[in-house]
Tab-separated table of C-alpha atoms in Angstrom:
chain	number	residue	atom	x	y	z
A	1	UNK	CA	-13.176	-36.240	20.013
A	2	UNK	CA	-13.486	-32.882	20.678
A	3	UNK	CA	-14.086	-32.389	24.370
A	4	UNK	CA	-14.667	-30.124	27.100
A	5	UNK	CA	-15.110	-31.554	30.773
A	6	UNK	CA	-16.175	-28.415	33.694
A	7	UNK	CA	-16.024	-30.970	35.802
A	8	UNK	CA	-12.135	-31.522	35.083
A	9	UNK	CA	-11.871	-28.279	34.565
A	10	UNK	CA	-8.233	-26.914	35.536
A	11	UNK	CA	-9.473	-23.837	36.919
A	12	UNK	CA	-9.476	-23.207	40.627
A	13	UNK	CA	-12.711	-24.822	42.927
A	14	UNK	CA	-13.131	-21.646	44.489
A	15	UNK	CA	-14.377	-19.632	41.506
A	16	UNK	CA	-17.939	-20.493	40.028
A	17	UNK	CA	-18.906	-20.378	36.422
A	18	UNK	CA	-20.367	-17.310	36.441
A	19	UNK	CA	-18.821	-15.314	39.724
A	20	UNK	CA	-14.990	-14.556	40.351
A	21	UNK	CA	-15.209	-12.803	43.438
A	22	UNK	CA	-15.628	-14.428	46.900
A	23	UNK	CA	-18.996	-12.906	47.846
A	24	UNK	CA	-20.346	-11.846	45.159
A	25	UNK	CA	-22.480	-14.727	44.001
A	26	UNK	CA	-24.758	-14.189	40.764
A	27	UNK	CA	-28.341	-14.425	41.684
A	28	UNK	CA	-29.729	-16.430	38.837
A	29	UNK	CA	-33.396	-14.991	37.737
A	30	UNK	CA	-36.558	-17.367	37.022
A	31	UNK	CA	-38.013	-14.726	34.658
A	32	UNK	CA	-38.951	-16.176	31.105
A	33	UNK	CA	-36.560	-15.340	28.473
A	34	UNK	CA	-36.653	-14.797	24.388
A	35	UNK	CA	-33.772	-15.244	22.202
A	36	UNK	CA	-31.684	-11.848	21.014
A	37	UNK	CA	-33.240	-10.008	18.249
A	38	UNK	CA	-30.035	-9.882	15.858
A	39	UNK	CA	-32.232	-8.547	12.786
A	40	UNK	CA	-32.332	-5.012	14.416
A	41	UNK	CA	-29.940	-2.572	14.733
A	42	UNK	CA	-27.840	-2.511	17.506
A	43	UNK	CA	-26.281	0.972	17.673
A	44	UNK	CA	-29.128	3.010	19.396
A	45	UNK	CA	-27.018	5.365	21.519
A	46	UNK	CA	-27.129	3.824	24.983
A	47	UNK	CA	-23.653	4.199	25.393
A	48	UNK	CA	-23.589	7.561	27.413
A	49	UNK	CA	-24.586	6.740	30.864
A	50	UNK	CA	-23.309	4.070	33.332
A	51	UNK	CA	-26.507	2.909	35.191
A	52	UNK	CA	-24.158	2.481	38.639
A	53	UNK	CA	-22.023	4.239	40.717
A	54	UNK	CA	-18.421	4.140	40.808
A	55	UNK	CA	-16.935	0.503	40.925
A	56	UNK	CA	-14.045	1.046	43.604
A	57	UNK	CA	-11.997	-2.568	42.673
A	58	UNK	CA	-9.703	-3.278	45.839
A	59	UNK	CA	-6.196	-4.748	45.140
A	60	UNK	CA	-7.384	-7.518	45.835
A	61	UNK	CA	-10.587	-7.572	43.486
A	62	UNK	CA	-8.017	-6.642	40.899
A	63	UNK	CA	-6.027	-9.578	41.390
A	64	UNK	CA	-8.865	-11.873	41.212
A	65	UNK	CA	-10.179	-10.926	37.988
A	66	UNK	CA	-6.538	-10.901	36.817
A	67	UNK	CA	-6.036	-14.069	38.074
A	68	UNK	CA	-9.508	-15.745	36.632
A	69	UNK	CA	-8.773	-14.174	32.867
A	70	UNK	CA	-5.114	-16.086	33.297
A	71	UNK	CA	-6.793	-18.891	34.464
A	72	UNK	CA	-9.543	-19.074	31.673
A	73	UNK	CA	-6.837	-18.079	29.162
A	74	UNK	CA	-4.021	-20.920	30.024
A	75	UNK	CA	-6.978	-23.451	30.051
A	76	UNK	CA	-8.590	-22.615	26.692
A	77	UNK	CA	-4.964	-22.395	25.338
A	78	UNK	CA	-4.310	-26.037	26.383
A	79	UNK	CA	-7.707	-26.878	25.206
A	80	UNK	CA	-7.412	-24.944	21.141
A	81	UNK	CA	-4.149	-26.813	20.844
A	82	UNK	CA	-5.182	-30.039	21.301
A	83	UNK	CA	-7.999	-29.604	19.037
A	84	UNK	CA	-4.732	-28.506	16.608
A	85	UNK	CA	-2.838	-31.257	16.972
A	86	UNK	CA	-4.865	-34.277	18.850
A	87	UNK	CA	-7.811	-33.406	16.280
A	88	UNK	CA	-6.317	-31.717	13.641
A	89	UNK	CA	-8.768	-29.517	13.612
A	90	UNK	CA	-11.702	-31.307	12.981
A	91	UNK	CA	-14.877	-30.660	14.908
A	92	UNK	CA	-16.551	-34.413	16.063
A	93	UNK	CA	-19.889	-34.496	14.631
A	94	UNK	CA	-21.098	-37.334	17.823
A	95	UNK	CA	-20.296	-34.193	19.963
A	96	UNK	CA	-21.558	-30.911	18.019
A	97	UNK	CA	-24.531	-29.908	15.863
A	98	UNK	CA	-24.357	-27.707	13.105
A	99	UNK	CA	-26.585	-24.652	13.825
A	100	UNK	CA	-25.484	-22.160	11.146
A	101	UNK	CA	-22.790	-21.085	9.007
A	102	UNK	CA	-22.025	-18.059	7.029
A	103	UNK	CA	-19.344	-17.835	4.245
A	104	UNK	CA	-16.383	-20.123	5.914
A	105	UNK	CA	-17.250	-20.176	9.283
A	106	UNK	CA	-19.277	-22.694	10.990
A	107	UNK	CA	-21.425	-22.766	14.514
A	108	UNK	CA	-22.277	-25.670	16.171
A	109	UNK	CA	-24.726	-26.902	19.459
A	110	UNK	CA	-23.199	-29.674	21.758
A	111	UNK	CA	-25.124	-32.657	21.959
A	112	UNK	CA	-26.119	-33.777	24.960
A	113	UNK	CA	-25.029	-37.424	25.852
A	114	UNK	CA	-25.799	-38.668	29.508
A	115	UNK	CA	-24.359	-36.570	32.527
A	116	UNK	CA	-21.330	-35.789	29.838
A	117	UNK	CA	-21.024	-31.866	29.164
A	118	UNK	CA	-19.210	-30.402	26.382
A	119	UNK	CA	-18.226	-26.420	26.372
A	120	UNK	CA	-15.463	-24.304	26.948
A	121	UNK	CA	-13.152	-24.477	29.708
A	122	UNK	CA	-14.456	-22.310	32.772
A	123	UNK	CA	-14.256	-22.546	36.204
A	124	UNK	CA	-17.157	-25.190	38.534
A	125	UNK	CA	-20.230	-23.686	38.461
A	126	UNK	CA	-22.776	-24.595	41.651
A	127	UNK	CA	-25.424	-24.851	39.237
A	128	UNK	CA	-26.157	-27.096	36.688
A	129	UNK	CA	-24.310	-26.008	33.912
A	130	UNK	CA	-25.114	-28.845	31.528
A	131	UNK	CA	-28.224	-27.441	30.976
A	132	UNK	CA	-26.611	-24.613	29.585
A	133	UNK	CA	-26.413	-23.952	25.726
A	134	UNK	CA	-22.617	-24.642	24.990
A	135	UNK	CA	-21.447	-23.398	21.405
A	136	UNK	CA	-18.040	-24.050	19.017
A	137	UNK	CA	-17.575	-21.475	16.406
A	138	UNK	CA	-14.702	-22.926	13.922
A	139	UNK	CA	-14.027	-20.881	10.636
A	140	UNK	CA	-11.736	-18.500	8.544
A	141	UNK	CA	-12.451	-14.668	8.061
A	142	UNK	CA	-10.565	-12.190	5.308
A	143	UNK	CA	-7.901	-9.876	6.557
A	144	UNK	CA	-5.089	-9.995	9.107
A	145	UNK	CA	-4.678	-11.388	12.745
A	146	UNK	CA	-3.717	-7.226	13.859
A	147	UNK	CA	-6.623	-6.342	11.949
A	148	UNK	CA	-9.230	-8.472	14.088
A	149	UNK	CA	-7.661	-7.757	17.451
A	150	UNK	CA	-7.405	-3.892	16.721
A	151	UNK	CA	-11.380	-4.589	15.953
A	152	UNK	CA	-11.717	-6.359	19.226
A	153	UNK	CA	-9.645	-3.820	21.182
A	154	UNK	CA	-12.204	-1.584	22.813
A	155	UNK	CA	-11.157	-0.364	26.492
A	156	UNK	CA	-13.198	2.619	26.653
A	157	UNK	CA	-16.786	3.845	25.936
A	158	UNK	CA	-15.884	5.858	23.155
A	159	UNK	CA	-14.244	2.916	20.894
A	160	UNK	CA	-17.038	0.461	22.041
A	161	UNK	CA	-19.079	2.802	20.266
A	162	UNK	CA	-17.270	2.211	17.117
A	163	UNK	CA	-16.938	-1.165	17.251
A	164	UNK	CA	-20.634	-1.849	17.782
A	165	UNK	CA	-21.574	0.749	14.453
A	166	UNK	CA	-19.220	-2.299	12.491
A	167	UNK	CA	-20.087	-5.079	14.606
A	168	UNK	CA	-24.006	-4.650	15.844
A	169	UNK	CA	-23.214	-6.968	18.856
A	170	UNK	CA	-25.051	-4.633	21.749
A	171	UNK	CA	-27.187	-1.819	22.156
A	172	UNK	CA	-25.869	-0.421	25.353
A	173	UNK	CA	-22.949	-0.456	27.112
A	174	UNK	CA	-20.288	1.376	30.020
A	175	UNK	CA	-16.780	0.894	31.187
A	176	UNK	CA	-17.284	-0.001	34.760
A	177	UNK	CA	-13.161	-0.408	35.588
A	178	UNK	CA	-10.265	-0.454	33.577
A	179	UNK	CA	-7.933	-2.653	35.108
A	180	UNK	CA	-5.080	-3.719	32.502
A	181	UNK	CA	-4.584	-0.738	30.044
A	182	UNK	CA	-3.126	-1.085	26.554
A	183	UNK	CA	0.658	-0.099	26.011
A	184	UNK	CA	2.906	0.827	23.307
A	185	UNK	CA	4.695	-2.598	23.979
A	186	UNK	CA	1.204	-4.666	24.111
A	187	UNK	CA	-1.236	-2.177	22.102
A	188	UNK	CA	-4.054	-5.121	21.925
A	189	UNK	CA	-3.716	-5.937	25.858
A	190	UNK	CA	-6.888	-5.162	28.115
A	191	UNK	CA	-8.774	-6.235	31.276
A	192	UNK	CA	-11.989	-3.893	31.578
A	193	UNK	CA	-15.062	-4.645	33.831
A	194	UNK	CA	-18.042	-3.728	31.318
A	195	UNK	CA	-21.880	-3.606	31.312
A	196	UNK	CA	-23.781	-4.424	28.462
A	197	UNK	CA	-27.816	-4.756	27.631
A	198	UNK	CA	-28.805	-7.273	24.472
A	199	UNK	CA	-32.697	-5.950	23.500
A	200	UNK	CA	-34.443	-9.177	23.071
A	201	UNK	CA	-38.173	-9.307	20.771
A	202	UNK	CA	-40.901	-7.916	22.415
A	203	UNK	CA	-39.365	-6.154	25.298
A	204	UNK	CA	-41.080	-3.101	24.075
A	205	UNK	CA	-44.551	-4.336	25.075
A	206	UNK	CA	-43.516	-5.253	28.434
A	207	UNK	CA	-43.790	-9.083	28.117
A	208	UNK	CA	-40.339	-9.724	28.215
A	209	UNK	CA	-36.889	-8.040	29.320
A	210	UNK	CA	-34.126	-7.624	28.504
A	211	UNK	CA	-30.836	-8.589	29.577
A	212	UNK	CA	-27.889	-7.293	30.683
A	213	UNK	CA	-24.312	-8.800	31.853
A	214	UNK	CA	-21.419	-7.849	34.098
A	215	UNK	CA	-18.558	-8.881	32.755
A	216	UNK	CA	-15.155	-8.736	32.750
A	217	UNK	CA	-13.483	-8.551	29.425
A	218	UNK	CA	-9.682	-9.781	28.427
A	219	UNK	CA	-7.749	-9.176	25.086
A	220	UNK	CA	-4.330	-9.727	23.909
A	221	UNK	CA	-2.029	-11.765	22.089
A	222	UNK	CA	-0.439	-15.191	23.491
A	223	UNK	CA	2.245	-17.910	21.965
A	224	UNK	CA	1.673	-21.078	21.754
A	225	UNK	CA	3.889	-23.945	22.179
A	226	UNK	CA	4.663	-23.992	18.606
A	227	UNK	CA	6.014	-20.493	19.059
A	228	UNK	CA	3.145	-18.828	16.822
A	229	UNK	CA	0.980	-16.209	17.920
A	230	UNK	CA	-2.722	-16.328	18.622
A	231	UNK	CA	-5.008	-13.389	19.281
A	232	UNK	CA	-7.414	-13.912	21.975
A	233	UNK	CA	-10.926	-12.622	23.597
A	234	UNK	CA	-12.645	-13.327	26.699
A	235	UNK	CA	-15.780	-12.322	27.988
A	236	UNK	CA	-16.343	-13.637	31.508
A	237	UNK	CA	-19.700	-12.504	34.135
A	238	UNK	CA	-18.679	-11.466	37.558
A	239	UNK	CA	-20.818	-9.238	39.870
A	240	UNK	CA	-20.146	-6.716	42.639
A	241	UNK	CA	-22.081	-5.366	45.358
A	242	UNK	CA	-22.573	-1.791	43.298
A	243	UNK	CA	-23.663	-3.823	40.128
A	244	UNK	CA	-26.910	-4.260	41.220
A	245	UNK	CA	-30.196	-5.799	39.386
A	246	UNK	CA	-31.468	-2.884	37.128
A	247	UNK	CA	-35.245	-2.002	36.556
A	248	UNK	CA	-36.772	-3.518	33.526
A	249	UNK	CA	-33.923	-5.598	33.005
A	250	UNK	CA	-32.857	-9.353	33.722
A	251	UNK	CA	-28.850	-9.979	34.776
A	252	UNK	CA	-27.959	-12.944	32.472
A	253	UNK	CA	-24.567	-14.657	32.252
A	254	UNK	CA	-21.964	-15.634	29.544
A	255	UNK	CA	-18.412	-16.884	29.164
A	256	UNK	CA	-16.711	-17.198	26.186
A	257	UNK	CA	-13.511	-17.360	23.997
A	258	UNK	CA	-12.063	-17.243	21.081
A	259	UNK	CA	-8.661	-17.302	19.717
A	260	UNK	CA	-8.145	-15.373	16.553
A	261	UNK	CA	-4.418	-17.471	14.073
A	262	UNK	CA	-3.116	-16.369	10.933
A	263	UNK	CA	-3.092	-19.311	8.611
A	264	UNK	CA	-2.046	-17.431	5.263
A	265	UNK	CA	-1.930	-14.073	3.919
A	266	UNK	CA	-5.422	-12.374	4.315
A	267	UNK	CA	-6.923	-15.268	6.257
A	268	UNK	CA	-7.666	-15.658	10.026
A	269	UNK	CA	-8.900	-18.661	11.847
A	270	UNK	CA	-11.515	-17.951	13.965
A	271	UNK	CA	-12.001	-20.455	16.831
A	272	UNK	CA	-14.450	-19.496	19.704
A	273	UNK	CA	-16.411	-21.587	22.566
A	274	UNK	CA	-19.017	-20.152	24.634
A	275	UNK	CA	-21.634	-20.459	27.252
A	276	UNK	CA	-24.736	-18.225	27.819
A	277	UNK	CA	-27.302	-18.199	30.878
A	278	UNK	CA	-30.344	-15.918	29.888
A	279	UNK	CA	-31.849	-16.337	33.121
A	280	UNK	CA	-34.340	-18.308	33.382
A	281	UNK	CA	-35.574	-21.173	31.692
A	282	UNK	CA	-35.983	-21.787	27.491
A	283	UNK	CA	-36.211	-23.813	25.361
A	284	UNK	CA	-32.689	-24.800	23.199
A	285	UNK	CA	-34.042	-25.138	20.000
A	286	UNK	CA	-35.211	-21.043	20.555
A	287	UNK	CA	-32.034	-19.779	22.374
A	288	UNK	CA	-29.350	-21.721	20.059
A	289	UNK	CA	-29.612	-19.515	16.881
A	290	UNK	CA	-29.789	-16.376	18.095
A	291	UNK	CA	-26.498	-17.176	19.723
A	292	UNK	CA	-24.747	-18.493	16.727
A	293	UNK	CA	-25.907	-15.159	14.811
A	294	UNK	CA	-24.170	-13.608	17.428
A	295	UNK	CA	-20.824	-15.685	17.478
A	296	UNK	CA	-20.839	-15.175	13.635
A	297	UNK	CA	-20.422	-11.289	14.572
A	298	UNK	CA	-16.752	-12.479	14.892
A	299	UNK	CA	-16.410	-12.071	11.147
A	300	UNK	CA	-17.103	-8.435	11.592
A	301	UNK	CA	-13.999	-7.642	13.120
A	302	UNK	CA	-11.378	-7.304	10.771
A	303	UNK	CA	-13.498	-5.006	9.021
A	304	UNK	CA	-14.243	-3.071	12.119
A	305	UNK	CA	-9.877	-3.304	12.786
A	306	UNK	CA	-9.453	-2.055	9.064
A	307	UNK	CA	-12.056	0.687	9.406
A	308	UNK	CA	-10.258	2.206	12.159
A	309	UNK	CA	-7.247	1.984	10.284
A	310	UNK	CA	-8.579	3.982	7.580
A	311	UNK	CA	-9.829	6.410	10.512
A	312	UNK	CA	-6.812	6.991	11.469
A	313	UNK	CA	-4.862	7.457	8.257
A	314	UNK	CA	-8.080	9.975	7.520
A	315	UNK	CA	-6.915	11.977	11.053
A	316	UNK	CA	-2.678	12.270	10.301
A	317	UNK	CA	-3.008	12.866	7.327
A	318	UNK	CA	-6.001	15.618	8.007
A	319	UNK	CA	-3.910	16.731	10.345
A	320	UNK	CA	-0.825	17.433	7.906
A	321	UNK	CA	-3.331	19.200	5.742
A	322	UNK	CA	-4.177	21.172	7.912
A	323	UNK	CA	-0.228	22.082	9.028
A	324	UNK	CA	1.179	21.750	5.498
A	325	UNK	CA	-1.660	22.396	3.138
A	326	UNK	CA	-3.436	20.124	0.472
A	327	UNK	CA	-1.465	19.596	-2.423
A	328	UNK	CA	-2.870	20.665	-5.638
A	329	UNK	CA	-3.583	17.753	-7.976
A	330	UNK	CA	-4.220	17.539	-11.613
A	331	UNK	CA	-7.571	17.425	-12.776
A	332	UNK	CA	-7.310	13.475	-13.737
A	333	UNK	CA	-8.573	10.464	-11.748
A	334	UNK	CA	-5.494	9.341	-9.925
A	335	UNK	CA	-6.402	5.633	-10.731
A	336	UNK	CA	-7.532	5.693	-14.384
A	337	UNK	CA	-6.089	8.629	-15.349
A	338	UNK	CA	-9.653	10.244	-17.008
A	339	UNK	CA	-9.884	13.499	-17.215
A	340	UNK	CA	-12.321	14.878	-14.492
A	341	UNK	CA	-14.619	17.489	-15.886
A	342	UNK	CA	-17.060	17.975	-12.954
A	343	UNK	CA	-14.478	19.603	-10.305
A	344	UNK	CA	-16.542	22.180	-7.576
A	345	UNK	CA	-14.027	25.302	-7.480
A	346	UNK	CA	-13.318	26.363	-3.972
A	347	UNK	CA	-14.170	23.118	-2.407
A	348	UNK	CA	-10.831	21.216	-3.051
A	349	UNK	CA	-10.336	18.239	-0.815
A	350	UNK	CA	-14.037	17.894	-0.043
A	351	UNK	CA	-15.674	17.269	-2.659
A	352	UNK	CA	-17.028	13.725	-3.406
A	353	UNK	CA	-14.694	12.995	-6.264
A	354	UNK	CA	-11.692	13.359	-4.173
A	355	UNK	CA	-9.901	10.789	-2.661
A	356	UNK	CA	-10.028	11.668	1.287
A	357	UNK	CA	-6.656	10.467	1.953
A	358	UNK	CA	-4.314	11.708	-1.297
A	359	UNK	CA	-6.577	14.435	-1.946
A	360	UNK	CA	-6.342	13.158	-5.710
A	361	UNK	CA	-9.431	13.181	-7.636
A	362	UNK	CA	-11.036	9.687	-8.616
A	363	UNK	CA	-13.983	9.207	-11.570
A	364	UNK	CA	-17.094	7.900	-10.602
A	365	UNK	CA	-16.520	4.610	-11.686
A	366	UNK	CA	-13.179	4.560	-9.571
A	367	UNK	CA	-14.199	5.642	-6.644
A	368	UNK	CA	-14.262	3.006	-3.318
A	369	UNK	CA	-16.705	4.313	-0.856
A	370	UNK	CA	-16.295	3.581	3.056
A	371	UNK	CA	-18.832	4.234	5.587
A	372	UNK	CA	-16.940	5.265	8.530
A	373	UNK	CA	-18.358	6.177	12.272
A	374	UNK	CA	-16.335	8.882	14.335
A	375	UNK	CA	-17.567	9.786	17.839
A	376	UNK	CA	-19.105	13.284	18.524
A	377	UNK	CA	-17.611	14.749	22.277
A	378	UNK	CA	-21.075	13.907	23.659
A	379	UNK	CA	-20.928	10.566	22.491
A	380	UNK	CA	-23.009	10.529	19.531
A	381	UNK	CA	-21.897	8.220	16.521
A	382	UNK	CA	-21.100	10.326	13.512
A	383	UNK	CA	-21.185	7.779	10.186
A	384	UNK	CA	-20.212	9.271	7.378
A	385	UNK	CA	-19.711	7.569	3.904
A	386	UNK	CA	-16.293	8.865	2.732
A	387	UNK	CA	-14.396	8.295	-0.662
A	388	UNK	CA	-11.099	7.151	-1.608
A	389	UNK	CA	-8.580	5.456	-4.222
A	390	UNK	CA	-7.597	2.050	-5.012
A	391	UNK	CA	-4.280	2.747	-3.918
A	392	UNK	CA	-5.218	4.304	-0.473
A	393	UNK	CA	-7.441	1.960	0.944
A	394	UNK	CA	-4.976	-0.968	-0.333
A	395	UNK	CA	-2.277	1.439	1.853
A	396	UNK	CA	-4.565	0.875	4.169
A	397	UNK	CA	-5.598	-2.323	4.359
A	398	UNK	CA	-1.622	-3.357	4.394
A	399	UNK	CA	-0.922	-1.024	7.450
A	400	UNK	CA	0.022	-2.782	10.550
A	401	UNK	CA	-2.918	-2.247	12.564
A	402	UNK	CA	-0.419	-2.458	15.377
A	403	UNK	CA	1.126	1.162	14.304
A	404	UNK	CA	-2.549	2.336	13.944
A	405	UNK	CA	-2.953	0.870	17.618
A	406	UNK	CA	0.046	2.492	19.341
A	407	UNK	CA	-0.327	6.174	17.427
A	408	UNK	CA	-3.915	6.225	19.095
A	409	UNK	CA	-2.152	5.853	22.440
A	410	UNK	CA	0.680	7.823	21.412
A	411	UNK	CA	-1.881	10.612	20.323
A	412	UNK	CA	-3.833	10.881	23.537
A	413	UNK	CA	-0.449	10.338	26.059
A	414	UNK	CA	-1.200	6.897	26.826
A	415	UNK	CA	-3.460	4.448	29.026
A	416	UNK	CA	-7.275	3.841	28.049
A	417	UNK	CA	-8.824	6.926	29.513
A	418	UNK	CA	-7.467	9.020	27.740
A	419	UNK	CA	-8.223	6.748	23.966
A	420	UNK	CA	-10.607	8.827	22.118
A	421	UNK	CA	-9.746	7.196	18.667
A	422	UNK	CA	-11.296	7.020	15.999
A	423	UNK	CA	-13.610	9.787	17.789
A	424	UNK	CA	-12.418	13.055	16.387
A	425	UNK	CA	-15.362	14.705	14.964
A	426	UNK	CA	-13.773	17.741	13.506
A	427	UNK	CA	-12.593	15.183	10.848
A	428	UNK	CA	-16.006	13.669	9.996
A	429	UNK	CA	-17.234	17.611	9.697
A	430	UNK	CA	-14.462	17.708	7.392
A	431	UNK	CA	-15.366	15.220	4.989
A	432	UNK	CA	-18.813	16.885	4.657
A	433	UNK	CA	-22.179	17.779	6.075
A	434	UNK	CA	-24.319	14.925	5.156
A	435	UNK	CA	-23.461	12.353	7.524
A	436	UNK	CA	-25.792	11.493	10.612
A	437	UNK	CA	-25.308	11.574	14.232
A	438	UNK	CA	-27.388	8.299	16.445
């Protein structure tokens, strides 16, 4: 059986589901809500402006939310590994609905039985959280455990950026506090405090609004009893007296994680529970998918880790170029060996039958095109569809994202404020002129 009990939850009385600092109570809104529009895009450049004013955390504010992301982490650990070994990893179909799928991954709705709640493990809540949606997302996605958590990774504005081009899980955002900053001993470790606004349908015409969280955000990797090593992700709501209710906009609530395990080459076990409070009342059957469309995002981050990989490779090695010079190649496709007849004189290295990365020229039927987003300096996404060679995105793609990770904190002398990456511009101007800024 798989089961979750907030009532036996672990986690200390004195936080509530939705609030980690004494004080600071979430006021829960009566507004009427709609389900997240997931069909639109989601990168639509609020990402420049944090709606509040400074968030001055106290020592001891700091210790809390450490303390709460420890607690929600050692609680969920307990809880994945029983479903490991206790249920072998088998979801109970008494307990959970299937809601939607996509490729190998699965989301399901608990069923409601009685006064019994199922959902992930979070702290008491004074409210009735059995009435909120509870969702188990249980599936494999292609690539490497580094590769997700270097997608997940995001500690300042710039990189959320560039994970929501790959992603499309937001459509605005701000770092509020950085409290845990990545390292070149623990590159994927990070407790921010983050904003973020979800559009919802209609909130155009002034029917509806949309909504926004406070959250508090932990990455990382942790070992489990068996001595392997998990990635994880938490998103937790918390509110402070600066993060007040903004106009036009209705402060909803969340709390979830996942846990990302390598189970063979080039496949990662995705394993995420959840709860979401839109703020007012819904009905289920409306709010349910829109949330599984948006834990299936999940799959879109080893793509978004591997991206950044290739963003990087794209800056040392533009970077060498620059120092060194590019090296002249022969006029043959560097996979197939054609010969390439079509070469623009003067524009070596740029043109579009050049691999970005060797500099080598590739045929048109060789070529492997990646669409790439790079951050302009006032925080415009830059996507740019760039080519390259078999063998440099497979380079790539076997990198340790880990090394990709610590060179971007190596490159800007360390802690998140100073993390940039993948935002250099000057490279996407590089590459060419017909890219487009958002």
């Amino acid at each position: 059986m798989l089961a979750y009990s907030l009532s036996k939850s672990p986690l200390p009385n004195s936080h509530s589901l939705f609030c980690v600092l004494p004080g600071n109570a979430i006021t829960r809104s009566q507004s009427p809500v709609c389900p997240i529009d997931q069909s639109t895009n989601m990168v639509k450049g609020r990402f420049t402006v944090n709606p509040f004013q400074e968030l001055a955390l106290t020592p001891s504010d700091t210790g809390n939310l450490q303390d709460l992301a420890n607690s929600i982490l050692d609680a969920n650990v307990a809880r994945y590994e029983e479903f490991q070994t206790k249920e072998h990893g088998r979801v109970n179909l008494d307990n959970w609905k299937l809601v939607k799928s996509r490729d190998n991954t699965k989301v399901f709705s608990e069923r409601h039985h009685g006064t019994n709640h199922v959902g992930p493990q979070v702290p008491q809540t004074s409210g009735k959280s059995s009435d909120l949606p509870s969702l188990l997302c249980i599936g494999t996605a292609v690539g490497e455990m580094e590769d997700m958590m270097f997608g997940v990774v995001n500690p300042t504005l710039e990189i959320m950026r560039i994970k929501a081009s790959y992603v499309d899980d937001l459509s605005g955002a701000a770092v509020l506090a950085n409290i845990v900053e990545p390292t070149l001993e623990d590159p994927f470790y990070s407790l921010v405090v983050k904003w973020m606004e979800l559009d919802i349908p209609l909130h155009s015409t002034n029917l509806v609004k949309n909504r926004d969280y406070i959250y508090v955000e932990s990455t990382g990797i942790v070992g489990l009893t068996n001595g392997e090593r998990v990635g994880y992700h938490i998103l937790h709501s918390v509110n402070f007296p600066q993060t007040h209710d903004l106009p036009g906009r209705v402060r909803a609530n969340l709390s979830i994680c996942g846990f990302f395990r390598q189970v063979r080459v080039n496949a990662v076990e995705i394993y995420v529970t959840g709860l979401m409070d839109f703020g007012g009342d819904i009905l289920r059957m409306l709010v349910v998918p829109n949330m599984a469309t948006a834990f299936l995002s999940t799959l879109k981050y080893a793509h978004c880790g591997q991206m950044k990989k290739l963003a990087w490779m794209l800056e040392k090695r533009y970077a060498e170029a620059k120092e060194l010079g590019a090296p002249n190649r022969e006029h043959i496709c560097v996979t197939c060996s054609t010969p390439i007849t079509s070469r623009r004189l003067g524009d070596f290295g740029k043109s579009s039958s050049t691999c970005k990365l060797c500099f080598g020229f590739v045929c048109h039927s060789c070529k492997i095109s990646k669409k790439l987003s790079f951050v302009t300096p006032d925080l415009l996404l830059a996507q740019r569809k760039v080519t390259f060679c078999a063998v440099c995105v497979s380079e790539a793609m076997r990198a340790p994202a880990s090394e990709a990770a610590r060179a971007q904190i190596l490159a800007t002398g360390g802690g998140a404020k100073g993390m940039p990456y993948p935002s250099n511009a000057s490279t996407a101007s590089s590459l060419g002129s017909d890219y487009g800024s958002h």
